[in-house]
């Protein structure tokens, strides 16, 4: 559960993000025909290292081979394509189609990032209608890393989703949105990828792919087989895992993450 002050911070972030989204929308949004240079994009070919949001790797250097352990968390909004293609009646809401999805993601993604940061994780990528976050696994205390990632995931589908829906309903009378969260553990290669001068820090590992596939449930947290196997056993038998198949992925729903 989120604390009262954390919920207040979430409401502030969501409303500020929606204020910005409304302003962008009213100003016709980004002009997609602008060149990279017109938008202030600068290429620095001499750069051989980049600042990073990958936890434990604030600077990633080109050419270095770094292996570390992570829990990947992927959170996705469900049915965003349907929200885009199926218009709402004006009697239901005064926003619809593309504007609806723009406002929904403008509220949800920063809220998810803040929720994850409360537990020490770091969002490394926004994925259109979701986020990829990483929790570095401390070799000396794997239990803490797993619990932190799990707490962030449960908070995302419960308190955070409730607050996002509360504000979207109040401001635009939009129906509630649903999300899915996948958690997976593995080692990953931390490196720079991309073109010279504009390379991006990436963590490449099975955890990212598995977490993405497991994020397709609805208002549930699914964990992969390896994370289930690593789960701390000091739960006095109270913690249960239930197998669940989502599309072509197999994962486990944990007791605290069952639908409310």
mmCIF file of C-alpha atoms in Angstrom:
data_model
loop_
_atom_site.group_PDB
_atom_site.id
_atom_site.type_symbol
_atom_site.label_atom_id
_atom_site.label_comp_id
_atom_site.label_asym_id
_atom_site.label_seq_id
_atom_site.Cartn_x
_atom_site.Cartn_y
_atom_site.Cartn_z
ATOM 1 C CA UNK A 1 0.000 0.000 0.000
ATOM 2 C CA UNK A 2 1.142 3.517 -0.726
ATOM 3 C CA UNK A 3 1.470 5.983 2.123
ATOM 4 C CA UNK A 4 -0.752 9.053 2.275
ATOM 5 C CA UNK A 5 2.049 11.425 1.259
ATOM 6 C CA UNK A 6 2.960 9.149 -1.658
ATOM 7 C CA UNK A 7 -0.638 9.238 -2.868
ATOM 8 C CA UNK A 8 -0.552 13.041 -2.633
ATOM 9 C CA UNK A 9 2.631 13.120 -4.722
ATOM 10 C CA UNK A 10 0.976 10.853 -7.292
ATOM 11 C CA UNK A 11 -2.057 13.123 -7.576
ATOM 12 C CA UNK A 12 0.222 16.123 -8.039
ATOM 13 C CA UNK A 13 2.299 14.413 -10.734
ATOM 14 C CA UNK A 14 -0.778 13.132 -12.590
ATOM 15 C CA UNK A 15 -2.507 16.517 -12.593
ATOM 16 C CA UNK A 16 0.663 18.359 -13.644
ATOM 17 C CA UNK A 17 1.224 15.852 -16.444
ATOM 18 C CA UNK A 18 -2.346 16.261 -17.652
ATOM 19 C CA UNK A 19 -2.049 20.065 -17.506
ATOM 20 C CA UNK A 20 1.000 19.767 -19.755
ATOM 21 C CA UNK A 21 -0.779 17.309 -22.041
ATOM 22 C CA UNK A 22 -3.733 19.669 -22.448
ATOM 23 C CA UNK A 23 -1.396 22.546 -23.265
ATOM 24 C CA UNK A 24 0.451 20.490 -25.883
ATOM 25 C CA UNK A 25 -2.831 19.361 -27.394
ATOM 26 C CA UNK A 26 -4.166 22.902 -27.591
ATOM 27 C CA UNK A 27 -0.931 24.018 -29.218
ATOM 28 C CA UNK A 28 -1.300 21.297 -31.894
ATOM 29 C CA UNK A 29 1.318 19.033 -30.331
ATOM 30 C CA UNK A 30 4.783 18.348 -31.636
ATOM 31 C CA UNK A 31 5.434 19.239 -35.251
ATOM 32 C CA UNK A 32 6.545 15.892 -36.539
ATOM 33 C CA UNK A 33 8.043 17.367 -39.707
ATOM 34 C CA UNK A 34 10.743 19.212 -37.767
ATOM 35 C CA UNK A 35 14.259 17.966 -38.304
ATOM 36 C CA UNK A 36 16.300 16.705 -35.389
ATOM 37 C CA UNK A 37 18.484 19.802 -35.592
ATOM 38 C CA UNK A 38 15.473 22.130 -35.427
ATOM 39 C CA UNK A 39 14.406 20.419 -32.217
ATOM 40 C CA UNK A 40 17.784 21.053 -30.637
ATOM 41 C CA UNK A 41 19.195 17.577 -31.231
ATOM 42 C CA UNK A 42 22.989 17.658 -31.108
ATOM 43 C CA UNK A 43 25.228 14.845 -32.283
ATOM 44 C CA UNK A 44 28.511 14.488 -30.410
ATOM 45 C CA UNK A 45 30.622 11.885 -32.145
ATOM 46 C CA UNK A 46 33.389 12.158 -29.591
ATOM 47 C CA UNK A 47 31.171 10.862 -26.798
ATOM 48 C CA UNK A 48 32.264 7.412 -25.603
ATOM 49 C CA UNK A 49 30.107 7.243 -22.479
ATOM 50 C CA UNK A 50 26.516 8.125 -21.677
ATOM 51 C CA UNK A 51 24.616 8.893 -18.479
ATOM 52 C CA UNK A 52 22.220 6.108 -17.659
ATOM 53 C CA UNK A 53 19.095 5.434 -15.636
ATOM 54 C CA UNK A 54 19.986 1.769 -15.264
ATOM 55 C CA UNK A 55 20.259 1.262 -11.476
ATOM 56 C CA UNK A 56 23.833 0.742 -10.350
ATOM 57 C CA UNK A 57 25.196 1.941 -13.696
ATOM 58 C CA UNK A 58 24.898 5.718 -13.764
ATOM 59 C CA UNK A 59 27.511 5.939 -16.534
ATOM 60 C CA UNK A 60 27.717 3.337 -19.306
ATOM 61 C CA UNK A 61 30.900 3.280 -21.358
ATOM 62 C CA UNK A 62 31.154 2.182 -24.953
ATOM 63 C CA UNK A 63 33.170 -0.987 -25.468
ATOM 64 C CA UNK A 64 32.900 -2.188 -21.880
ATOM 65 C CA UNK A 65 31.280 -5.540 -21.169
ATOM 66 C CA UNK A 66 29.306 -5.320 -17.930
ATOM 67 C CA UNK A 67 27.065 -8.108 -16.634
ATOM 68 C CA UNK A 68 24.675 -7.540 -13.750
ATOM 69 C CA UNK A 69 21.496 -9.030 -12.291
ATOM 70 C CA UNK A 70 18.112 -7.331 -12.509
ATOM 71 C CA UNK A 71 14.426 -7.743 -11.958
ATOM 72 C CA UNK A 72 12.696 -6.203 -14.948
ATOM 73 C CA UNK A 73 9.240 -4.698 -14.496
ATOM 74 C CA UNK A 74 7.080 -3.965 -17.522
ATOM 75 C CA UNK A 75 3.727 -2.256 -17.005
ATOM 76 C CA UNK A 76 1.352 -1.818 -19.953
ATOM 77 C CA UNK A 77 -2.039 -0.208 -20.375
ATOM 78 C CA UNK A 78 -4.594 -2.636 -21.694
ATOM 79 C CA UNK A 79 -6.777 -1.910 -24.752
ATOM 80 C CA UNK A 80 -5.014 1.301 -25.782
ATOM 81 C CA UNK A 81 -5.571 0.399 -29.452
ATOM 82 C CA UNK A 82 -9.298 0.008 -28.815
ATOM 83 C CA UNK A 83 -9.351 3.347 -27.010
ATOM 84 C CA UNK A 84 -7.802 4.858 -30.124
ATOM 85 C CA UNK A 85 -10.106 3.165 -32.630
ATOM 86 C CA UNK A 86 -13.427 3.183 -30.770
ATOM 87 C CA UNK A 87 -14.822 6.655 -30.199
ATOM 88 C CA UNK A 88 -16.675 7.509 -27.011
ATOM 89 C CA UNK A 89 -20.040 9.181 -27.194
ATOM 90 C CA UNK A 90 -20.080 12.897 -26.388
ATOM 91 C CA UNK A 91 -22.606 11.988 -23.717
ATOM 92 C CA UNK A 92 -19.916 9.912 -21.995
ATOM 93 C CA UNK A 93 -16.847 12.130 -22.327
ATOM 94 C CA UNK A 94 -15.703 15.224 -24.190
ATOM 95 C CA UNK A 95 -12.408 13.568 -25.172
ATOM 96 C CA UNK A 96 -12.050 10.577 -27.441
ATOM 97 C CA UNK A 97 -9.807 8.702 -29.868
ATOM 98 C CA UNK A 98 -6.248 10.000 -30.044
ATOM 99 C CA UNK A 99 -6.841 12.742 -27.477
ATOM 100 C CA UNK A 100 -8.146 10.162 -25.011
ATOM 101 C CA UNK A 101 -5.072 7.926 -25.334
ATOM 102 C CA UNK A 102 -2.787 10.966 -25.135
ATOM 103 C CA UNK A 103 -4.337 12.043 -21.843
ATOM 104 C CA UNK A 104 -4.444 8.486 -20.462
ATOM 105 C CA UNK A 105 -0.775 7.835 -21.150
ATOM 106 C CA UNK A 106 0.204 11.335 -20.001
ATOM 107 C CA UNK A 107 -1.356 10.526 -16.635
ATOM 108 C CA UNK A 108 -0.393 6.860 -16.329
ATOM 109 C CA UNK A 109 3.266 6.747 -17.347
ATOM 110 C CA UNK A 110 4.635 9.406 -14.953
ATOM 111 C CA UNK A 111 2.461 7.924 -12.195
ATOM 112 C CA UNK A 112 3.971 4.494 -12.805
ATOM 113 C CA UNK A 113 7.476 5.934 -12.827
ATOM 114 C CA UNK A 114 6.944 7.689 -9.509
ATOM 115 C CA UNK A 115 5.408 4.561 -7.981
ATOM 116 C CA UNK A 116 8.403 2.488 -9.073
ATOM 117 C CA UNK A 117 10.846 5.085 -7.733
ATOM 118 C CA UNK A 118 9.228 4.828 -4.280
ATOM 119 C CA UNK A 119 10.599 1.259 -4.123
ATOM 120 C CA UNK A 120 14.052 2.058 -5.497
ATOM 121 C CA UNK A 121 13.478 0.986 -9.090
ATOM 122 C CA UNK A 122 14.244 3.074 -12.148
ATOM 123 C CA UNK A 123 12.223 3.471 -15.337
ATOM 124 C CA UNK A 124 14.661 3.179 -18.220
ATOM 125 C CA UNK A 125 12.194 3.449 -21.111
ATOM 126 C CA UNK A 126 8.706 4.690 -21.886
ATOM 127 C CA UNK A 127 7.088 2.174 -24.255
ATOM 128 C CA UNK A 128 4.250 4.165 -25.806
ATOM 129 C CA UNK A 129 1.515 2.949 -23.455
ATOM 130 C CA UNK A 130 3.748 1.466 -20.755
ATOM 131 C CA UNK A 131 7.102 1.531 -19.003
ATOM 132 C CA UNK A 132 10.169 -0.657 -18.624
ATOM 133 C CA UNK A 133 11.811 -0.438 -15.216
ATOM 134 C CA UNK A 134 14.771 -2.207 -13.652
ATOM 135 C CA UNK A 135 15.585 -3.167 -10.083
ATOM 136 C CA UNK A 136 19.213 -4.073 -9.541
ATOM 137 C CA UNK A 137 19.528 -7.329 -7.618
ATOM 138 C CA UNK A 138 21.904 -7.022 -4.693
ATOM 139 C CA UNK A 139 23.880 -10.259 -4.480
ATOM 140 C CA UNK A 140 24.028 -9.851 -0.682
ATOM 141 C CA UNK A 141 20.288 -9.265 -0.318
ATOM 142 C CA UNK A 142 18.296 -10.704 -3.207
ATOM 143 C CA UNK A 143 15.247 -10.879 -0.958
ATOM 144 C CA UNK A 144 15.069 -7.084 -0.644
ATOM 145 C CA UNK A 145 15.354 -6.585 -4.409
ATOM 146 C CA UNK A 146 12.579 -9.076 -5.137
ATOM 147 C CA UNK A 147 10.282 -7.622 -2.491
ATOM 148 C CA UNK A 148 10.887 -4.076 -3.739
ATOM 149 C CA UNK A 149 9.999 -4.975 -7.323
ATOM 150 C CA UNK A 150 6.927 -6.896 -6.186
ATOM 151 C CA UNK A 151 5.709 -4.067 -3.933
ATOM 152 C CA UNK A 152 6.080 -1.570 -6.788
ATOM 153 C CA UNK A 153 4.117 -3.858 -9.112
ATOM 154 C CA UNK A 154 1.274 -4.388 -6.649
ATOM 155 C CA UNK A 155 1.100 -0.673 -5.857
ATOM 156 C CA UNK A 156 0.908 0.028 -9.609
ATOM 157 C CA UNK A 157 -2.147 -2.162 -10.214
ATOM 158 C CA UNK A 158 -3.859 -1.090 -7.002
ATOM 159 C CA UNK A 159 -3.357 2.388 -5.513
ATOM 160 C CA UNK A 160 -1.717 4.000 -8.547
ATOM 161 C CA UNK A 161 -4.284 2.703 -10.998
ATOM 162 C CA UNK A 162 -7.089 3.784 -8.652
ATOM 163 C CA UNK A 163 -5.715 7.323 -8.388
ATOM 164 C CA UNK A 164 -5.133 7.644 -12.144
ATOM 165 C CA UNK A 165 -8.689 6.477 -12.835
ATOM 166 C CA UNK A 166 -10.080 8.801 -10.161
ATOM 167 C CA UNK A 167 -8.438 11.849 -11.760
ATOM 168 C CA UNK A 168 -9.235 10.856 -15.366
ATOM 169 C CA UNK A 169 -12.853 10.359 -14.383
ATOM 170 C CA UNK A 170 -13.010 13.675 -12.548
ATOM 171 C CA UNK A 171 -11.356 15.714 -15.292
ATOM 172 C CA UNK A 172 -12.722 14.028 -18.422
ATOM 173 C CA UNK A 173 -15.353 11.504 -17.292
ATOM 174 C CA UNK A 174 -13.278 8.720 -18.851
ATOM 175 C CA UNK A 175 -13.926 5.036 -18.081
ATOM 176 C CA UNK A 176 -11.429 3.221 -15.890
ATOM 177 C CA UNK A 177 -8.285 1.964 -17.572
ATOM 178 C CA UNK A 178 -6.644 -1.380 -16.838
ATOM 179 C CA UNK A 179 -2.974 -2.338 -16.707
ATOM 180 C CA UNK A 180 -0.879 -5.477 -16.564
ATOM 181 C CA UNK A 181 2.513 -5.895 -14.920
ATOM 182 C CA UNK A 182 5.164 -8.502 -15.635
ATOM 183 C CA UNK A 183 8.179 -9.246 -13.421
ATOM 184 C CA UNK A 184 11.150 -11.341 -14.488
ATOM 185 C CA UNK A 185 14.658 -12.017 -13.205
ATOM 186 C CA UNK A 186 17.895 -12.648 -15.100
ATOM 187 C CA UNK A 187 21.397 -11.458 -15.689
ATOM 188 C CA UNK A 188 21.715 -8.738 -18.314
ATOM 189 C CA UNK A 189 24.397 -7.122 -20.431
ATOM 190 C CA UNK A 190 24.672 -3.386 -19.757
ATOM 191 C CA UNK A 191 25.981 -1.624 -22.842
ATOM 192 C CA UNK A 192 25.559 1.241 -25.297
ATOM 193 C CA UNK A 193 23.672 0.576 -28.507
ATOM 194 C CA UNK A 194 22.977 2.692 -31.556
ATOM 195 C CA UNK A 195 24.841 5.009 -33.892
ATOM 196 C CA UNK A 196 28.149 6.641 -33.043
ATOM 197 C CA UNK A 197 27.560 9.820 -31.082
ATOM 198 C CA UNK A 198 23.924 9.020 -30.268
ATOM 199 C CA UNK A 199 24.167 5.692 -28.482
ATOM 200 C CA UNK A 200 21.686 4.715 -25.788
ATOM 201 C CA UNK A 201 22.314 2.796 -22.548
ATOM 202 C CA UNK A 202 20.523 -0.559 -22.632
ATOM 203 C CA UNK A 203 20.219 -3.579 -20.403
ATOM 204 C CA UNK A 204 19.913 -6.612 -22.666
ATOM 205 C CA UNK A 205 18.696 -9.753 -20.968
ATOM 206 C CA UNK A 206 15.996 -12.397 -20.832
ATOM 207 C CA UNK A 207 14.295 -10.581 -17.943
ATOM 208 C CA UNK A 208 13.247 -7.712 -20.225
ATOM 209 C CA UNK A 209 11.674 -10.011 -22.818
ATOM 210 C CA UNK A 210 9.910 -12.217 -20.270
ATOM 211 C CA UNK A 211 8.557 -9.268 -18.270
ATOM 212 C CA UNK A 212 7.169 -7.750 -21.460
ATOM 213 C CA UNK A 213 5.295 -10.935 -22.371
ATOM 214 C CA UNK A 214 3.971 -11.312 -18.815
ATOM 215 C CA UNK A 215 2.528 -7.787 -18.760
ATOM 216 C CA UNK A 216 -0.460 -8.827 -20.887
ATOM 217 C CA UNK A 217 -2.739 -9.803 -18.005
ATOM 218 C CA UNK A 218 -5.415 -7.460 -16.710
ATOM 219 C CA UNK A 219 -4.859 -5.799 -13.314
ATOM 220 C CA UNK A 220 -2.594 -8.624 -12.243
ATOM 221 C CA UNK A 221 1.108 -9.073 -11.593
ATOM 222 C CA UNK A 222 2.717 -12.095 -13.234
ATOM 223 C CA UNK A 223 6.209 -13.350 -12.382
ATOM 224 C CA UNK A 224 8.384 -15.659 -14.442
ATOM 225 C CA UNK A 225 9.664 -19.111 -13.477
ATOM 226 C CA UNK A 226 13.113 -17.928 -12.380
ATOM 227 C CA UNK A 227 11.739 -15.230 -10.119
ATOM 228 C CA UNK A 228 9.312 -17.731 -8.585
ATOM 229 C CA UNK A 229 12.226 -20.086 -7.889
ATOM 230 C CA UNK A 230 14.220 -17.296 -6.235
ATOM 231 C CA UNK A 231 11.337 -16.093 -4.091
ATOM 232 C CA UNK A 232 12.264 -15.959 -0.383
ATOM 233 C CA UNK A 233 10.835 -18.907 1.540
ATOM 234 C CA UNK A 234 10.216 -17.100 4.833
ATOM 235 C CA UNK A 235 6.492 -16.712 4.218
ATOM 236 C CA UNK A 236 5.324 -19.521 6.581
ATOM 237 C CA UNK A 237 3.579 -21.146 3.669
ATOM 238 C CA UNK A 238 1.185 -18.214 3.248
ATOM 239 C CA UNK A 239 2.440 -17.152 -0.171
ATOM 240 C CA UNK A 240 0.888 -19.032 -3.071
ATOM 241 C CA UNK A 241 1.652 -19.010 -6.784
ATOM 242 C CA UNK A 242 -0.996 -19.769 -9.372
ATOM 243 C CA UNK A 243 0.044 -20.718 -12.877
ATOM 244 C CA UNK A 244 -1.430 -18.531 -15.599
ATOM 245 C CA UNK A 245 -0.984 -18.509 -19.349
ATOM 246 C CA UNK A 246 -1.251 -15.186 -21.172
ATOM 247 C CA UNK A 247 -1.122 -15.548 -24.952
ATOM 248 C CA UNK A 248 2.134 -17.436 -25.567
ATOM 249 C CA UNK A 249 3.660 -16.701 -22.150
ATOM 250 C CA UNK A 250 3.554 -18.761 -18.956
ATOM 251 C CA UNK A 251 3.824 -17.059 -15.587
ATOM 252 C CA UNK A 252 2.580 -17.079 -12.020
ATOM 253 C CA UNK A 253 0.130 -14.854 -10.214
ATOM 254 C CA UNK A 254 1.145 -14.249 -6.611
ATOM 255 C CA UNK A 255 -1.423 -14.091 -3.824
ATOM 256 C CA UNK A 256 -1.170 -10.362 -3.121
ATOM 257 C CA UNK A 257 -1.636 -9.566 -6.797
ATOM 258 C CA UNK A 258 -4.983 -11.268 -7.339
ATOM 259 C CA UNK A 259 -7.679 -9.058 -8.815
ATOM 260 C CA UNK A 260 -9.447 -6.930 -6.249
#
